[in-house]
Coordinates of C-alpha atoms in Angstrom, one line a residue:
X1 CA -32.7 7.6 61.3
X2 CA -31.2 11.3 60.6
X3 CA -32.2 11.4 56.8
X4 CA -32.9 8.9 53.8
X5 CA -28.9 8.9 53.3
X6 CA -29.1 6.0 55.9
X7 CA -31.5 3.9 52.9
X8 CA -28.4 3.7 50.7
X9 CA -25.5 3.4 52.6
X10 CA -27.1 0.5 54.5
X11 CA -28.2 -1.2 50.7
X12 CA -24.8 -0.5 49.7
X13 CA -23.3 -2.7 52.5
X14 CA -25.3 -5.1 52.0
X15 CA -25.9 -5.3 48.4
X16 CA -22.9 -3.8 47.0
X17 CA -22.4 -5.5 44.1
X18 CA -26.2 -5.6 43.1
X19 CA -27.9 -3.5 40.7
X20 CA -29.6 -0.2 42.3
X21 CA -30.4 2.0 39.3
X22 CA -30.6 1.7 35.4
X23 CA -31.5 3.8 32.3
X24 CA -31.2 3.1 28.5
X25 CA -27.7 4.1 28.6
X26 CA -25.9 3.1 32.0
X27 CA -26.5 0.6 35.6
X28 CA -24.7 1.3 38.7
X29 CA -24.5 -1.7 41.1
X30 CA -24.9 -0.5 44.7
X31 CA -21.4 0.0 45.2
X32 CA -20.7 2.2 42.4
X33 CA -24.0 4.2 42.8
X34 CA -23.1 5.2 46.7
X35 CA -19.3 5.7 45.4
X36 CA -20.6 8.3 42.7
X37 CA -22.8 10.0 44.9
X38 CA -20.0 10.5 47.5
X39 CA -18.2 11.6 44.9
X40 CA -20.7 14.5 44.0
X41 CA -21.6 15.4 47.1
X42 CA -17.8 15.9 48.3
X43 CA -17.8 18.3 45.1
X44 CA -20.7 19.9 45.9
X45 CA -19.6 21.1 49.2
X46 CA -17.1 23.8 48.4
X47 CA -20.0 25.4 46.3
X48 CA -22.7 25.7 48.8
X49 CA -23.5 25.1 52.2
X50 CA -25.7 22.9 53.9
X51 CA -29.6 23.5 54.4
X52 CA -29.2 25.3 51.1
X53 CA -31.4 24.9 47.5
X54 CA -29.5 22.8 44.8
X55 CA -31.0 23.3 41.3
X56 CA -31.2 19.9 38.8
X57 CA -31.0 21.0 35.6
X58 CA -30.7 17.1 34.1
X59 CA -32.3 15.0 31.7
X60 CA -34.4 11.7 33.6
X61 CA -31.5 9.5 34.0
X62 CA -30.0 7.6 36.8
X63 CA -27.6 10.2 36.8
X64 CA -30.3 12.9 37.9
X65 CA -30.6 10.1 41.0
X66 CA -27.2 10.5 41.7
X67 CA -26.8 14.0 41.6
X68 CA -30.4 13.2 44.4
X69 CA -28.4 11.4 46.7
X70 CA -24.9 13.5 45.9
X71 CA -26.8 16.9 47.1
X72 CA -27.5 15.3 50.4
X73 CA -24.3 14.1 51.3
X74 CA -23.5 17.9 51.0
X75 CA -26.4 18.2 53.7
X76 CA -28.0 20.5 51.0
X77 CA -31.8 19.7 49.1
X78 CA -32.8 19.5 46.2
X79 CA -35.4 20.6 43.5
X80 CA -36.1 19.3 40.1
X81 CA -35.7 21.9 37.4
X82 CA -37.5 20.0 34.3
X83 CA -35.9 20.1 31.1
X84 CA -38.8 20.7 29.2
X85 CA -40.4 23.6 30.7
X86 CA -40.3 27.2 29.2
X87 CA -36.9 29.5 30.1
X88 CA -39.6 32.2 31.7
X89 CA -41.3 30.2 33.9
X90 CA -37.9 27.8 35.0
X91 CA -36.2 31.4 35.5
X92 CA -39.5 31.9 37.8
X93 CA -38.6 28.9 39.5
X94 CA -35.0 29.8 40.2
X95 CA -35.4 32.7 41.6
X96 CA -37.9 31.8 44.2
X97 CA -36.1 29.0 45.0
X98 CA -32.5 30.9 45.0
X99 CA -30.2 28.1 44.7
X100 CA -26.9 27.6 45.8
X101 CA -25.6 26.1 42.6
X102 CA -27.6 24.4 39.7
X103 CA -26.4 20.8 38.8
X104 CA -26.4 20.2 35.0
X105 CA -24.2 18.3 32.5
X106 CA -22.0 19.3 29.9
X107 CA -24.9 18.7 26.7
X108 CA -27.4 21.1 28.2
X109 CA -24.9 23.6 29.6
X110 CA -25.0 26.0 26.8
X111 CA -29.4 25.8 27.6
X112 CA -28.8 26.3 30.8
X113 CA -26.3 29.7 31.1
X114 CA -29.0 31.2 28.6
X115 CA -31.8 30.3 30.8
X116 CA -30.0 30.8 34.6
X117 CA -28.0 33.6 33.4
X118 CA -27.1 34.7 37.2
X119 CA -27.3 31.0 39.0
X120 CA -23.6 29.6 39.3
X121 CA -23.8 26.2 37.5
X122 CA -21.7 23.0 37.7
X123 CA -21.5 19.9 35.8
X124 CA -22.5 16.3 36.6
X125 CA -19.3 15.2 35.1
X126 CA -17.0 17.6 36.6
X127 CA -18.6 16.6 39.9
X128 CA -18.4 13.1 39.2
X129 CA -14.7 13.0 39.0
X130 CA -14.0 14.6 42.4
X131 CA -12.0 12.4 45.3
X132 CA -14.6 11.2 48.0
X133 CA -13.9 13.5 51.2
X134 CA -14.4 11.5 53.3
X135 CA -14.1 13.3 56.7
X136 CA -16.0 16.4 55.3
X137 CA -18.5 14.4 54.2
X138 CA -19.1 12.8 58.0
X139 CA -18.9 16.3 59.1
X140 CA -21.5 17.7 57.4
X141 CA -23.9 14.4 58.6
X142 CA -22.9 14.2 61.9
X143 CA -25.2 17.7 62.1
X144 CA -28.1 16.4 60.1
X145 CA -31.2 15.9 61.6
X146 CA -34.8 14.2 60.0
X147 CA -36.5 17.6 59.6
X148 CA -33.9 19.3 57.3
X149 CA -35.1 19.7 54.1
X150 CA -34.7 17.0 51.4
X151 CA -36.7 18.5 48.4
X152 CA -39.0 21.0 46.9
X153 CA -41.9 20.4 44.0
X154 CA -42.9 23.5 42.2
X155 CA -46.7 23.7 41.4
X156 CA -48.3 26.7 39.7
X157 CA -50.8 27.5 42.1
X158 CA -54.2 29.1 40.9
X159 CA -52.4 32.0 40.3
X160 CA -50.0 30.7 37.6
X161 CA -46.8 31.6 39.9
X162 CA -44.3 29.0 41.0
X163 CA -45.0 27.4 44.4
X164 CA -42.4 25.4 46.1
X165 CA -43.7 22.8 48.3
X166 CA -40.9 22.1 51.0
X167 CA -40.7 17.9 52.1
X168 CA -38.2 16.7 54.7
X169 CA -36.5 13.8 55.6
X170 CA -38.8 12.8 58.2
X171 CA -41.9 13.1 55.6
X172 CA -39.9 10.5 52.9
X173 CA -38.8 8.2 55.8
X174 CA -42.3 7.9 57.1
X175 CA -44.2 7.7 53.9
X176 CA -41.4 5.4 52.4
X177 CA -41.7 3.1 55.8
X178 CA -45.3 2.9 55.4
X179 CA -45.2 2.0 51.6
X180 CA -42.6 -0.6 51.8
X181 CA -44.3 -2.4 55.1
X182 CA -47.6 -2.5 53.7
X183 CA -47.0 -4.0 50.9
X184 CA -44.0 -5.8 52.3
X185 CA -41.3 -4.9 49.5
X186 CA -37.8 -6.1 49.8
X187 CA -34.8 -6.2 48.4
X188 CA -36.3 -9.2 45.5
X189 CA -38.2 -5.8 44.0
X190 CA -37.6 -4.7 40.5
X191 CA -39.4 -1.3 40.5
X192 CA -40.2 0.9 36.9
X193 CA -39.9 4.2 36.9
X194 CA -42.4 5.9 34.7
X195 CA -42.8 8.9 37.0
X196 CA -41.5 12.3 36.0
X197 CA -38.8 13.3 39.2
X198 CA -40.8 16.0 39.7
X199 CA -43.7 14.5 40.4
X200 CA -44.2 13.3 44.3
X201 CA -45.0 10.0 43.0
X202 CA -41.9 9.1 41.7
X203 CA -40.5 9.4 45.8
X204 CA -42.2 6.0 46.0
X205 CA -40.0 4.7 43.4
X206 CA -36.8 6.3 44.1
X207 CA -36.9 5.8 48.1
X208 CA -38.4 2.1 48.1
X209 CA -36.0 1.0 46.3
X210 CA -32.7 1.9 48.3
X211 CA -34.8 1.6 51.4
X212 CA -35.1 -2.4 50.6
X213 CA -32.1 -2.9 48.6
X214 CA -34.1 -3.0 45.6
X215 CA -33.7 -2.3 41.7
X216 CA -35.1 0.3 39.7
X217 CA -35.1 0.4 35.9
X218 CA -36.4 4.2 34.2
X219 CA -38.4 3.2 31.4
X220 CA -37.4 5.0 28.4
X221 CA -39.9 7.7 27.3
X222 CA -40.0 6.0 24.0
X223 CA -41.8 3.2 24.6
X224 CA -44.5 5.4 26.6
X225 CA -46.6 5.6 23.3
X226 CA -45.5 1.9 22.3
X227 CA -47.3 -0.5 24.1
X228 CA -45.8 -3.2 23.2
X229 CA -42.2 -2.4 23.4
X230 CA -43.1 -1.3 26.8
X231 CA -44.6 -5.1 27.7
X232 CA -41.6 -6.3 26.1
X233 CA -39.4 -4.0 28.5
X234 CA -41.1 -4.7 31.7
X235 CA -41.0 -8.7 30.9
X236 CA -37.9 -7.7 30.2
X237 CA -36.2 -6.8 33.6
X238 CA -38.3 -8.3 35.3

């Protein structure tokens, strides 16, 4: 296996009209989930090139999953740029990283040209609505191999300065192999998503779930500090 790609294209074939991913607002069967990451990644690839840094500048949403899985089809990888964190330190984090392009949508786009004044940015949505290139798309994973990069966490270090800590495909696909075996998931799994995307934990979420064919529901942040609207969400689904 060349890269975790290979985890949702084989789901989507065989589960394409289950559900994959949810949030309070949307679900994408399997189908439409592979379809709009296609779709992202074909736009994607006339702004960058592969092997290079793609900045998320999204709220946690199954969209920010998408955008995942669309900045791989462009062979590129990705690295969570959270919402919530000061302008200085995020414009720290850009410019060590040096991306490509920054991913974002249309409600934060005004945050994020004041805080990534120099960083070329593009919208989810604009992406979104791009015709799946198909060959191109091929092209660019015909020459993919399982060490490319997939992501990069920032940490702070003891120093206070942004760290990036550089994870390939071949780290996810063995971790994710490991996780699923041992504890024998398949595709009857209803994962929860608690886990901020960029935390390394959430990887076990994300990457189990398309690796078995799974479904994974992002808890709302509200019900975090309401206990029992969070029971009542996770009896829920499920």
């Amino acid at each position: 296996m060349a890269n975790v790609l290979q985890y949702l294209i084989r789901s989507a074939e065989r589960f394409p009209d289950k559900c994959a991913v949810t949030d309070d607002l949307r679900s994408y069967t399997y189908a439409e989930f592979c379809h709009l990451t296609r779709a992202i990644g074909s736009g994607l690839l006339p702004l960058t090139r592969p092997r290079r840094a793609v900045g998320v500048y999204l709220p946690k949403n199954a969209q920010a999953v998408a955008a995942f899985f669309g900045i791989q089809w462009a062979g590129c990888f990705y690295s969570v740029l959270n919402t919530e964190l000061p302008g200085n330190r995020l414009r720290q984090i850009a410019q060590t990283l040096a991306p490509a392009v920054i991913v974002t949508c249309e409600a934060l786009l005004p945050q994020a040209k004041e805080i990534f004044p120099i960083c070329p940015l593009v919208c989810l949505e604009t992406l979104a609505g791009q015709a799946v290139d198909a060959e191109a798309l091929a092209s660019v994973q015909a020459r993919a191999i399982d060490t490319d990069p997939l992501y990069v966490n920032f940490t702070s270090g003891s120093t206070g300065v942004p760290k990036g800590v550089l994870v390939s495909h071949r780290s996810v696909i063995n971790f994710t192999e490991w996780w699923c075996e041992t504890f024998e998931f398949d595709e009857n799994e209803v994962f929860a998503n608690q886990t901020p995307f960029y935390f390394d934990a959430s990887v076990k979420d994300i990457y189990a779930t398309l690796r078995c064919g799974a479904t994974m529901h992002i808890v709302p942040r509200k019900f975090f500090s309401l206990p029992k609207k969070l029971v009542h969400f996770l009896n829920e689904k499920r």
